Amino acid sequence: MASLLLKGGTALIHDTSDHVKAIKTDILIEGNKIAKIEPEISASPTVEVIDCTDKIVSPGFIDTHHHLWQTQLKGRHADELLLDYMITGNAQSSNFTPADFFWGELGGCLEAISAGTTTVVDHAHLNYSPEASKLAISATVSSGIRSIFCYCPTSRVASWKPFSMSRQPLEPWVLTTLEELAGQAPFGDGRVTLGLAFDLYFLGKDVVASVFSKAKSLGIRTITSHYVRNAQFSLASTAELLHGFGLLDESILLSHATGATAEDARLLKEANAHVSTTPSTELQMALGQPVCFRDDLPGMQEQSSLGVDCHSNNAGSVVGEMRLALQAARGTWNDKFNEKGKAPKVVNKTVEEVFNLGTIQGARAVGMEDQIGSIAIGKTADLVIFDGTTPAMVCAAQHEPVAAVVLHSSPADIETVIVDGNIRKAAGRLGKVEVDEIARKEVGKATLDWKDVARELLKSREALQRKIQDLDFVEAKKRMIRGYYIDESKLVDEI
Ligand SMILES: [Zn+2]
């Protein structure tokens, strides 16, 4: 790993109170760490210099909830709600082969890197066989992203004709595979660690407690679950349930938490558990108002971070989710005044607050704030370099760089992405993928260009489409609603 010198850029540096200062400085990277941050660092002959004149150097973005396997399903859910997606998206994992998972996962990771995500929490609900999870991990390693791969004992589809779910989500191989993987973790020079994703609370306290205890005994530090309190999902509180089981602690990362009460927020804060807000899916699929900026839930903003959730449904960009979270919260806030014939005197929430949700607060959500989430000496070199002179960024980048990133940028303005000291995107293009040893046989090549990945994704998508096109989604949705004991009288056309 060569040393890198980022010369003459404007770096977004957090102070101890989480304020982000735009500072003109050089940054020296040695190995995978930030070694120096000083105004003038001279280049030694062995160092690779990246000219950062007119560029913004940002901490890499942290995405705390993402299903990275779903690339082949992109474009299917644009006009769907949660219960539609559960069939047309989530349940389609049953039609994926292990190779499909490899390509889907690799495509998801590479889209994320291209959009500046350097760390992701992968809720990997793809576990149809030991091989499925192993190839997904191998794809993650190959991509170069930093990931907490949250292995997921998954509710599996047993049959499509008629639709039914397996009654045995925890067959013995599920936990023995977890043990096997934990014995091999971490993967990819330590970049990919193992977490647990768990949504099988219907199995009851004893089973839940024994799975969590096994995970923790295997060294797992992040346990993530979906948590939505509404008529489409469950009116019960996962926060209360975990608290009641004695399992609510700092290892818990709950995605969404929409519909949470002030008491839920209090329990989460008290336990230092965290939340991943995913505005695109929450707003579209009627999960509820994103909680990250709900001031009626004391402490919730502090415990929150941001996730992409489904890149099958929306762009895989943390910055895109920042923008939506901020403007949706402002819209809701402003309406409270408008509805009473009044107007707010000050704007609600700031670009800095939402920038923090996608950087330093993401790091806290996974207990890694000493390693990632901000630009500081000794932290790992996970950095994103924006060109400040593109049509989108020019003038904004020079006047207020955080605003330029949050409100003006797209992945096209990201010139360079560095993960763990390695350049993964340069001159606006993804670098070569070095295929991890485990997947070499499947791939048949040692390196891949993005075009190779895209070609394989298209082949895989076509094969999947042939399996999917004749399925009866309407009937499957009806059966799933009954199977999950969702109160159908609450699902209405208008209110
Ligand atoms: Zn999700």
Short mmCIF file of C-alpha atoms and ligand atoms in Angstrom, two decimals:
data_model
loop_
_atom_site.label_atom_id
_atom_site.label_comp_id
_atom_site.label_asym_id
_atom_site.label_seq_id
_atom_site.Cartn_x
_atom_site.Cartn_y
_atom_site.Cartn_z
CA MET A 1 0.00 0.00 0.00
CA ALA A 2 1.68 3.22 -1.19
CA SER A 3 1.66 6.47 0.72
CA LEU A 4 -0.64 9.13 -0.66
CA LEU A 5 -0.38 12.89 -0.33
CA LEU A 6 -3.55 14.91 -0.91
CA LYS A 7 -2.17 18.34 -1.83
CA GLY A 8 -3.91 21.67 -1.53
CA GLY A 9 -7.51 20.57 -0.96
CA THR A 10 -10.24 21.95 1.28
CA ALA A 11 -10.79 19.30 3.95
CA LEU A 12 -14.00 18.98 5.96
CA ILE A 13 -12.69 18.47 9.47
CA HIS A 14 -14.85 17.84 12.54
CA ASP A 15 -14.03 19.59 15.82
CA THR A 16 -14.75 18.06 19.22
CA SER A 17 -18.31 19.47 19.19
CA ASP A 18 -19.11 17.91 15.79
CA HIS A 19 -18.85 21.23 13.97
CA VAL A 20 -17.41 20.80 10.50
CA LYS A 21 -14.71 23.28 9.52
CA ALA A 22 -13.58 23.69 5.92
CA ILE A 23 -9.78 23.91 6.19
CA LYS A 24 -7.27 24.30 3.37
CA THR A 25 -4.66 21.67 4.14
CA ASP A 26 -2.52 18.82 2.88
CA ILE A 27 -3.23 15.29 4.12
CA LEU A 28 -0.64 12.52 4.21
CA ILE A 29 -1.83 8.91 4.19
CA GLU A 30 0.60 6.20 5.25
CA GLY A 31 -0.59 2.64 4.83
CA ASN A 32 -4.28 2.69 5.68
CA LYS A 33 -4.07 5.59 8.15
CA ILE A 34 -4.15 9.38 8.07
CA ALA A 35 -0.62 10.26 9.22
CA LYS A 36 -0.47 14.08 8.94
CA ILE A 37 -2.84 17.01 8.43
CA GLU A 38 -0.75 20.15 7.87
CA PRO A 39 -0.84 23.21 5.59
CA GLU A 40 2.35 22.28 3.69
CA ILE A 41 3.56 18.70 3.59
CA SER A 42 6.44 18.06 1.20
CA ALA A 43 6.26 14.96 -0.94
CA SER A 44 8.91 12.29 -0.48
CA PRO A 45 9.95 10.45 -3.67
CA THR A 46 7.91 7.35 -2.75
CA VAL A 47 4.65 9.15 -2.16
CA GLU A 48 1.87 9.38 -4.77
CA VAL A 49 0.60 12.95 -4.92
CA ILE A 50 -3.05 13.71 -5.67
CA ASP A 51 -3.53 17.34 -6.67
CA CYS A 52 -6.54 18.54 -4.67
CA THR A 53 -6.54 22.16 -5.83
CA ASP A 54 -10.17 23.33 -6.10
CA LYS A 55 -11.32 20.06 -4.53
CA ILE A 56 -13.23 19.17 -1.36
CA VAL A 57 -11.87 16.32 0.76
CA SER A 58 -14.69 14.79 2.79
CA PRO A 59 -14.77 11.91 5.26
CA GLY A 60 -16.12 8.81 3.51
CA PHE A 61 -19.86 8.36 3.95
CA ILE A 62 -21.27 5.72 6.28
CA ASP A 63 -24.42 3.88 5.28
CA THR A 64 -25.91 2.06 8.28
CA HIS A 65 -28.68 0.09 6.56
CA HIS A 66 -28.43 -1.45 3.10
CA HIS A 67 -29.42 -4.71 1.37
CA LEU A 68 -26.50 -4.86 -1.02
CA TRP A 69 -27.56 -8.04 -2.87
CA GLN A 70 -30.55 -6.47 -4.64
CA THR A 71 -28.92 -4.94 -7.75
CA GLN A 72 -30.77 -7.09 -10.31
CA LEU A 73 -34.10 -5.92 -8.84
CA LYS A 74 -33.47 -2.23 -9.57
CA GLY A 75 -36.33 -0.33 -11.17
CA ARG A 76 -39.11 -2.64 -9.96
CA HIS A 77 -40.38 -0.81 -6.90
CA ALA A 78 -40.74 2.81 -7.97
CA ASP A 79 -44.51 2.88 -7.38
CA GLU A 80 -44.74 0.28 -4.62
CA LEU A 81 -45.45 0.24 -0.90
CA LEU A 82 -43.77 -1.97 1.70
CA LEU A 83 -46.09 -4.96 1.34
CA ASP A 84 -45.70 -4.94 -2.47
CA TYR A 85 -41.91 -4.75 -2.15
CA MET A 86 -41.88 -7.62 0.36
CA ILE A 87 -43.03 -9.86 -2.50
CA THR A 88 -41.49 -8.25 -5.59
CA GLY A 89 -38.20 -7.44 -3.87
CA ASN A 90 -37.41 -9.05 -0.55
CA ALA A 91 -38.90 -12.48 -1.33
CA GLN A 92 -37.11 -12.63 -4.71
CA SER A 93 -33.99 -13.72 -2.84
CA SER A 94 -35.60 -17.17 -3.18
CA ASN A 95 -35.03 -17.00 -6.95
CA PHE A 96 -31.38 -15.93 -6.71
CA THR A 97 -28.64 -18.52 -7.21
CA PRO A 98 -25.43 -18.09 -5.16
CA ALA A 99 -23.83 -16.63 -8.31
CA ASP A 100 -26.69 -14.11 -8.64
CA PHE A 101 -26.01 -13.04 -5.05
CA PHE A 102 -22.31 -12.60 -5.88
CA TRP A 103 -23.00 -10.28 -8.82
CA GLY A 104 -25.85 -8.45 -7.08
CA GLU A 105 -23.72 -7.85 -4.01
CA LEU A 106 -20.72 -6.72 -6.05
CA GLY A 107 -22.89 -4.33 -8.07
CA GLY A 108 -24.39 -2.90 -4.85
CA CYS A 109 -20.97 -2.39 -3.25
CA LEU A 110 -19.56 -0.71 -6.37
CA GLU A 111 -22.52 1.64 -6.73
CA ALA A 112 -22.01 2.58 -3.08
CA ILE A 113 -18.28 3.25 -3.54
CA SER A 114 -18.95 5.29 -6.66
CA ALA A 115 -21.33 7.45 -4.57
CA GLY A 116 -18.70 7.97 -1.86
CA THR A 117 -19.78 5.34 0.67
CA THR A 118 -16.72 3.90 2.34
CA THR A 119 -18.44 1.92 5.13
CA VAL A 120 -21.72 0.07 4.95
CA VAL A 121 -23.84 -1.98 7.35
CA ASP A 122 -25.15 -4.75 5.12
CA HIS A 123 -28.40 -6.31 6.34
CA ALA A 124 -27.73 -9.43 4.27
CA HIS A 125 -31.14 -11.16 4.26
CA LEU A 126 -30.06 -13.47 1.46
CA ASN A 127 -29.16 -16.58 3.42
CA TYR A 128 -30.72 -19.36 1.35
CA SER A 129 -27.63 -21.56 1.69
CA PRO A 130 -24.18 -21.34 3.30
CA GLU A 131 -22.77 -20.66 -0.17
CA ALA A 132 -25.06 -17.66 -0.68
CA SER A 133 -23.62 -15.80 2.32
CA LYS A 134 -20.05 -16.91 1.57
CA LEU A 135 -20.18 -15.61 -2.01
CA ALA A 136 -21.81 -12.38 -0.86
CA ILE A 137 -18.96 -11.85 1.61
CA SER A 138 -16.49 -12.65 -1.15
CA ALA A 139 -18.13 -10.03 -3.41
CA THR A 140 -17.93 -7.48 -0.59
CA VAL A 141 -14.23 -8.23 -0.08
CA SER A 142 -13.60 -7.99 -3.84
CA SER A 143 -15.26 -4.56 -4.09
CA GLY A 144 -12.88 -2.93 -1.61
CA ILE A 145 -15.62 -1.37 0.54
CA ARG A 146 -15.52 -1.45 4.35
CA SER A 147 -18.50 -3.44 5.56
CA ILE A 148 -20.13 -4.91 8.58
CA PHE A 149 -21.64 -7.91 6.85
CA CYS A 150 -24.63 -8.69 9.04
CA TYR A 151 -25.25 -12.38 8.52
CA CYS A 152 -28.98 -12.95 8.57
CA PRO A 153 -30.98 -16.00 9.61
CA THR A 154 -33.68 -15.34 7.02
CA SER A 155 -37.36 -16.14 6.66
CA ARG A 156 -37.17 -18.15 3.44
CA VAL A 157 -39.82 -18.73 0.79
CA ALA A 158 -40.77 -22.42 0.78
CA SER A 159 -43.00 -22.33 -2.30
CA TRP A 160 -44.30 -19.83 -4.86
CA LYS A 161 -47.17 -22.03 -6.11
CA PRO A 162 -48.94 -21.65 -3.73
CA PHE A 163 -46.91 -19.02 -1.87
CA SER A 164 -45.70 -20.10 1.56
CA MET A 165 -42.81 -19.30 3.88
CA SER A 166 -40.56 -21.89 5.51
CA ARG A 167 -41.59 -22.86 9.02
CA GLN A 168 -37.96 -23.54 9.91
CA PRO A 169 -35.96 -20.32 9.49
CA LEU A 170 -33.37 -21.56 11.98
CA GLU A 171 -32.34 -24.90 10.54
CA PRO A 172 -29.09 -26.20 12.11
CA TRP A 173 -26.92 -25.13 9.13
CA VAL A 174 -27.89 -21.50 9.69
CA LEU A 175 -26.07 -21.22 13.00
CA THR A 176 -23.22 -23.58 12.12
CA THR A 177 -22.49 -21.38 9.09
CA LEU A 178 -22.47 -18.35 11.40
CA GLU A 179 -19.91 -20.12 13.60
CA GLU A 180 -17.82 -21.09 10.59
CA LEU A 181 -17.81 -17.53 9.21
CA ALA A 182 -17.03 -16.05 12.63
CA GLY A 183 -14.03 -18.38 12.80
CA GLN A 184 -12.73 -16.88 9.54
CA ALA A 185 -13.64 -13.22 10.17
CA PRO A 186 -12.54 -10.54 9.63
CA PHE A 187 -12.20 -10.74 5.87
CA GLY A 188 -10.32 -8.60 3.31
CA ASP A 189 -7.44 -7.29 5.47
CA GLY A 190 -9.87 -6.59 8.30
CA ARG A 191 -12.17 -4.36 6.22
CA VAL A 192 -15.13 -6.75 6.31
CA THR A 193 -16.26 -7.76 9.78
CA LEU A 194 -19.17 -9.94 10.75
CA GLY A 195 -22.37 -8.64 12.33
CA LEU A 196 -25.79 -10.20 12.86
CA ALA A 197 -29.03 -9.15 11.18
CA PHE A 198 -32.09 -10.52 12.94
CA ASP A 199 -35.82 -10.14 12.30
CA LEU A 200 -37.20 -13.41 13.69
CA TYR A 201 -38.64 -12.06 16.93
CA PHE A 202 -41.74 -14.27 16.56
CA LEU A 203 -39.54 -17.18 17.65
CA GLY A 204 -39.77 -15.91 21.24
CA LYS A 205 -37.47 -14.80 24.01
CA ASP A 206 -35.47 -17.99 24.55
CA VAL A 207 -34.54 -18.42 20.88
CA VAL A 208 -33.77 -14.71 20.42
CA ALA A 209 -31.62 -14.61 23.56
CA SER A 210 -29.70 -17.73 22.58
CA VAL A 211 -28.99 -16.45 19.04
CA PHE A 212 -27.81 -13.06 20.38
CA SER A 213 -25.69 -14.72 23.03
CA LYS A 214 -24.10 -17.02 20.44
CA ALA A 215 -23.38 -14.04 18.16
CA LYS A 216 -21.76 -12.09 20.99
CA SER A 217 -19.69 -15.10 22.07
CA LEU A 218 -18.42 -15.26 18.48
CA GLY A 219 -17.15 -11.68 18.72
CA ILE A 220 -20.04 -9.95 16.91
CA ARG A 221 -20.45 -6.32 18.00
CA THR A 222 -23.30 -5.10 15.79
CA ILE A 223 -26.79 -6.63 15.79
CA THR A 224 -29.29 -4.99 13.45
CA SER A 225 -33.06 -5.38 13.08
CA HIS A 226 -35.88 -3.79 11.11
CA TYR A 227 -38.17 -1.81 13.37
CA VAL A 228 -41.31 -0.12 12.09
CA ARG A 229 -44.33 0.58 14.28
CA ASN A 230 -47.30 0.81 11.96
CA ALA A 231 -50.20 -1.11 10.48
CA GLN A 232 -48.15 -2.55 7.61
CA PHE A 233 -45.49 -4.07 9.80
CA SER A 234 -46.14 -4.41 13.50
CA LEU A 235 -47.62 -2.15 16.14
CA ALA A 236 -45.34 -3.69 18.76
CA SER A 237 -42.17 -1.89 19.85
CA THR A 238 -38.93 -3.72 19.11
CA ALA A 239 -37.17 -1.31 21.50
CA GLU A 240 -39.51 -2.33 24.35
CA LEU A 241 -39.27 -6.00 23.40
CA LEU A 242 -35.45 -5.97 23.40
CA HIS A 243 -35.42 -4.00 26.64
CA GLY A 244 -37.79 -6.55 28.17
CA PHE A 245 -35.50 -9.38 27.04
CA GLY A 246 -32.51 -7.60 28.61
CA LEU A 247 -30.94 -7.35 25.14
CA LEU A 248 -31.14 -3.62 24.40
CA ASP A 249 -27.56 -2.34 24.52
CA GLU A 250 -24.97 -0.46 22.44
CA SER A 251 -24.64 -3.37 20.00
CA ILE A 252 -28.21 -2.79 18.74
CA LEU A 253 -28.78 -0.86 15.51
CA LEU A 254 -32.44 -0.57 14.53
CA SER A 255 -33.35 0.41 11.00
CA HIS A 256 -36.19 2.96 10.53
CA ALA A 257 -37.71 3.21 14.05
CA THR A 258 -40.58 5.01 12.31
CA GLY A 259 -43.65 5.20 14.51
CA ALA A 260 -41.42 5.16 17.61
CA THR A 261 -42.81 6.78 20.74
CA ALA A 262 -40.98 9.11 23.12
CA GLU A 263 -40.68 6.11 25.48
CA ASP A 264 -39.02 4.07 22.69
CA ALA A 265 -36.60 6.95 22.11
CA ARG A 266 -35.83 7.11 25.82
CA LEU A 267 -35.07 3.38 25.96
CA LEU A 268 -32.78 3.61 22.93
CA LYS A 269 -30.92 6.60 24.32
CA GLU A 270 -30.54 5.05 27.77
CA ALA A 271 -29.08 1.86 26.25
CA ASN A 272 -26.97 3.80 23.71
CA ALA A 273 -28.59 1.74 20.97
CA HIS A 274 -28.68 3.37 17.52
CA VAL A 275 -31.05 3.95 14.62
CA SER A 276 -30.61 4.02 10.85
CA THR A 277 -33.00 6.38 9.08
CA THR A 278 -33.62 5.59 5.40
CA PRO A 279 -35.68 8.50 4.04
CA SER A 280 -36.32 7.24 0.49
CA THR A 281 -38.00 3.99 1.47
CA GLU A 282 -39.59 5.39 4.64
CA LEU A 283 -41.27 8.27 2.80
CA GLN A 284 -42.29 6.26 -0.26
CA MET A 285 -43.42 3.03 1.39
CA ALA A 286 -45.48 4.64 4.17
CA LEU A 287 -43.15 3.48 6.92
CA GLY A 288 -43.58 6.85 8.62
CA GLN A 289 -41.81 10.16 8.98
CA PRO A 290 -38.02 9.70 9.27
CA VAL A 291 -37.13 9.92 12.96
CA CYS A 292 -33.66 11.44 12.66
CA PHE A 293 -34.96 15.01 12.93
CA ARG A 294 -38.05 14.43 15.07
CA ASP A 295 -37.55 16.76 18.02
CA ASP A 296 -40.64 15.28 19.71
CA LEU A 297 -38.54 12.13 20.27
CA PRO A 298 -35.91 13.37 22.75
CA GLY A 299 -32.43 12.02 22.07
CA MET A 300 -33.42 10.41 18.76
CA GLN A 301 -31.33 12.70 16.53
CA GLU A 302 -28.24 11.94 18.58
CA GLN A 303 -28.74 8.17 18.22
CA SER A 304 -29.50 8.39 14.49
CA SER A 305 -27.53 7.75 11.31
CA LEU A 306 -28.48 7.31 7.65
CA GLY A 307 -28.99 4.31 5.36
CA VAL A 308 -29.83 3.70 1.71
CA ASP A 309 -31.90 0.57 2.48
CA CYS A 310 -32.80 -0.67 -1.02
CA HIS A 311 -30.72 0.40 -4.00
CA SER A 312 -33.31 -1.67 -5.90
CA ASN A 313 -35.71 1.16 -5.06
CA ASN A 314 -33.60 4.31 -4.90
CA ALA A 315 -30.12 5.58 -5.67
CA GLY A 316 -27.36 4.05 -3.54
CA SER A 317 -26.12 7.39 -2.28
CA VAL A 318 -25.84 8.50 1.35
CA VAL A 319 -25.69 12.12 0.15
CA GLY A 320 -29.02 11.58 -1.63
CA GLU A 321 -30.50 10.37 1.66
CA MET A 322 -28.98 13.36 3.53
CA ARG A 323 -30.74 15.73 1.16
CA LEU A 324 -34.08 13.97 1.44
CA ALA A 325 -33.88 13.70 5.25
CA LEU A 326 -33.13 17.40 5.60
CA GLN A 327 -35.71 18.74 3.18
CA ALA A 328 -38.46 16.34 4.31
CA ALA A 329 -37.93 17.43 7.94
CA ARG A 330 -38.02 21.06 6.89
CA GLY A 331 -41.22 20.50 4.90
CA THR A 332 -42.96 18.88 7.87
CA TRP A 333 -41.75 21.62 10.22
CA ASN A 334 -42.74 24.48 7.92
CA ASP A 335 -46.21 23.02 7.36
CA LYS A 336 -46.95 23.21 11.08
CA PHE A 337 -46.61 27.01 10.78
CA ASN A 338 -48.34 27.27 7.42
CA GLU A 339 -51.36 25.30 8.64
CA LYS A 340 -51.87 27.87 11.42
CA GLY A 341 -51.53 30.83 9.04
CA LYS A 342 -48.07 31.66 10.40
CA ALA A 343 -44.49 31.39 9.14
CA PRO A 344 -41.24 30.22 10.74
CA LYS A 345 -38.61 32.89 11.48
CA VAL A 346 -35.66 30.47 11.14
CA VAL A 347 -34.99 27.45 8.97
CA ASN A 348 -35.28 24.04 10.62
CA LYS A 349 -32.07 21.94 10.84
CA THR A 350 -28.80 22.53 9.00
CA VAL A 351 -26.69 20.96 6.28
CA GLU A 352 -24.04 20.32 8.94
CA GLU A 353 -26.46 18.32 11.10
CA VAL A 354 -27.41 16.05 8.22
CA PHE A 355 -23.80 15.77 7.04
CA ASN A 356 -22.99 14.45 10.51
CA LEU A 357 -25.73 11.81 10.28
CA GLY A 358 -23.98 10.39 7.19
CA THR A 359 -20.45 10.59 8.63
CA ILE A 360 -19.50 10.75 12.33
CA GLN A 361 -22.90 9.59 13.64
CA GLY A 362 -22.76 6.57 11.31
CA ALA A 363 -19.40 5.72 12.86
CA ARG A 364 -20.93 5.96 16.36
CA ALA A 365 -23.82 3.73 15.32
CA VAL A 366 -21.35 0.91 14.70
CA GLY A 367 -19.02 1.72 17.59
CA MET A 368 -16.19 2.75 15.26
CA GLU A 369 -15.92 6.49 15.94
CA ASP A 370 -12.26 6.05 16.92
CA GLN A 371 -11.50 4.68 13.42
CA ILE A 372 -13.85 6.23 10.84
CA GLY A 373 -16.43 9.00 10.30
CA SER A 374 -14.16 12.06 10.31
CA ILE A 375 -10.79 13.26 9.04
CA ALA A 376 -8.31 13.03 11.91
CA ILE A 377 -4.75 11.87 12.46
CA GLY A 378 -4.69 8.16 13.29
CA LYS A 379 -8.08 7.39 11.74
CA THR A 380 -8.29 5.08 8.75
CA ALA A 381 -7.96 6.75 5.36
CA ASP A 382 -11.58 6.53 4.15
CA LEU A 383 -11.94 9.69 2.09
CA VAL A 384 -13.99 11.16 -0.74
CA ILE A 385 -12.66 13.89 -3.04
CA PHE A 386 -15.18 16.12 -4.84
CA ASP A 387 -14.26 18.28 -7.82
CA GLY A 388 -15.30 21.79 -6.79
CA THR A 389 -15.34 23.13 -10.35
CA THR A 390 -17.99 20.93 -11.98
CA PRO A 391 -21.17 22.61 -13.27
CA ALA A 392 -22.98 21.43 -10.13
CA MET A 393 -20.33 22.36 -7.58
CA VAL A 394 -18.69 25.54 -8.84
CA CYS A 395 -19.17 28.60 -6.56
CA ALA A 396 -21.01 26.49 -3.93
CA ALA A 397 -17.83 24.50 -3.22
CA GLN A 398 -15.84 27.72 -2.73
CA HIS A 399 -18.48 29.47 -0.59
CA GLU A 400 -19.80 26.70 1.68
CA PRO A 401 -18.35 23.25 1.00
CA VAL A 402 -20.74 21.32 3.31
CA ALA A 403 -23.73 22.84 1.51
CA ALA A 404 -22.07 22.01 -1.81
CA VAL A 405 -21.78 18.35 -0.84
CA VAL A 406 -25.23 18.01 0.76
CA LEU A 407 -27.36 20.07 -1.64
CA HIS A 408 -25.44 20.35 -4.92
CA SER A 409 -23.40 17.20 -5.48
CA SER A 410 -24.11 13.92 -7.22
CA PRO A 411 -21.83 10.86 -7.54
CA ALA A 412 -20.67 12.35 -10.86
CA ASP A 413 -18.90 15.12 -8.90
CA ILE A 414 -16.92 12.56 -6.89
CA GLU A 415 -13.53 12.27 -8.49
CA THR A 416 -11.70 9.99 -6.04
CA VAL A 417 -12.75 7.51 -3.35
CA ILE A 418 -10.17 6.08 -0.96
CA VAL A 419 -11.06 3.17 1.33
CA ASP A 420 -8.54 1.90 3.87
CA GLY A 421 -5.77 3.81 2.07
CA ASN A 422 -6.60 2.24 -1.32
CA ILE A 423 -7.90 4.26 -4.26
CA ARG A 424 -11.19 2.65 -5.42
CA LYS A 425 -12.39 5.42 -7.72
CA ALA A 426 -10.07 7.76 -9.60
CA ALA A 427 -10.69 10.43 -12.24
CA GLY A 428 -14.40 9.77 -11.73
CA ARG A 429 -14.21 6.07 -12.64
CA LEU A 430 -14.28 2.90 -10.55
CA GLY A 431 -10.96 1.07 -10.44
CA LYS A 432 -10.33 -2.56 -11.29
CA VAL A 433 -11.90 -5.15 -8.97
CA GLU A 434 -9.50 -7.79 -7.75
CA VAL A 435 -11.63 -10.88 -7.36
CA ASP A 436 -11.35 -12.47 -3.93
CA GLU A 437 -9.94 -16.02 -3.86
CA ILE A 438 -13.25 -17.65 -2.79
CA ALA A 439 -15.08 -16.32 -5.87
CA ARG A 440 -12.32 -16.89 -8.46
CA LYS A 441 -13.82 -20.19 -9.63
CA GLU A 442 -17.27 -18.67 -10.00
CA VAL A 443 -15.94 -15.60 -11.84
CA GLY A 444 -13.22 -17.31 -13.87
CA LYS A 445 -11.08 -14.15 -13.79
CA ALA A 446 -8.69 -12.49 -11.36
CA THR A 447 -9.74 -8.92 -12.16
CA LEU A 448 -12.89 -7.22 -13.41
CA ASP A 449 -13.70 -3.84 -14.92
CA TRP A 450 -17.06 -2.23 -14.14
CA LYS A 451 -18.16 -3.11 -17.69
CA ASP A 452 -17.52 -6.82 -16.94
CA VAL A 453 -19.63 -6.53 -13.79
CA ALA A 454 -22.42 -4.75 -15.67
CA ARG A 455 -22.45 -7.46 -18.36
CA GLU A 456 -22.78 -10.23 -15.75
CA LEU A 457 -25.51 -8.30 -13.92
CA LEU A 458 -27.52 -8.01 -17.13
CA LYS A 459 -27.24 -11.75 -17.80
CA SER A 460 -28.23 -12.52 -14.23
CA ARG A 461 -31.17 -10.09 -14.39
CA GLU A 462 -32.50 -11.74 -17.54
CA ALA A 463 -32.30 -15.22 -16.00
CA LEU A 464 -34.08 -13.97 -12.88
CA GLN A 465 -36.74 -12.22 -14.92
CA ARG A 466 -37.57 -15.52 -16.61
CA LYS A 467 -38.18 -17.05 -13.16
CA ILE A 468 -40.08 -14.03 -11.82
CA GLN A 469 -42.37 -13.06 -14.69
CA ASP A 470 -45.00 -15.78 -14.23
CA LEU A 471 -45.31 -15.54 -10.44
CA ASP A 472 -48.68 -14.50 -9.02
CA PHE A 473 -47.71 -11.48 -6.92
CA VAL A 474 -51.32 -10.62 -5.98
CA GLU A 475 -51.99 -14.05 -4.49
CA ALA A 476 -48.55 -14.16 -2.83
CA LYS A 477 -49.15 -10.77 -1.19
CA LYS A 478 -52.52 -11.93 0.18
CA ARG A 479 -50.97 -15.04 1.66
CA MET A 480 -48.05 -13.11 3.13
CA ILE A 481 -50.40 -10.60 4.80
CA ARG A 482 -52.25 -13.51 6.41
CA GLY A 483 -49.01 -15.30 7.32
CA TYR A 484 -47.68 -12.21 9.11
CA TYR A 485 -51.01 -11.64 10.92
CA ILE A 486 -51.32 -8.11 9.47
CA ASP A 487 -54.74 -6.62 10.23
CA GLU A 488 -56.24 -6.31 6.72
CA SER A 489 -58.99 -3.99 7.96
CA LYS A 490 -56.26 -1.38 8.52
CA LEU A 491 -55.15 -1.47 4.85
CA VAL A 492 -57.43 1.09 3.17
CA ASP A 493 -57.63 3.03 -0.12
CA GLU A 494 -58.20 6.45 1.36
CA ILE A 495 -58.65 8.15 4.68
ZN ZN B 1 -34.27 -2.81 5.09
#
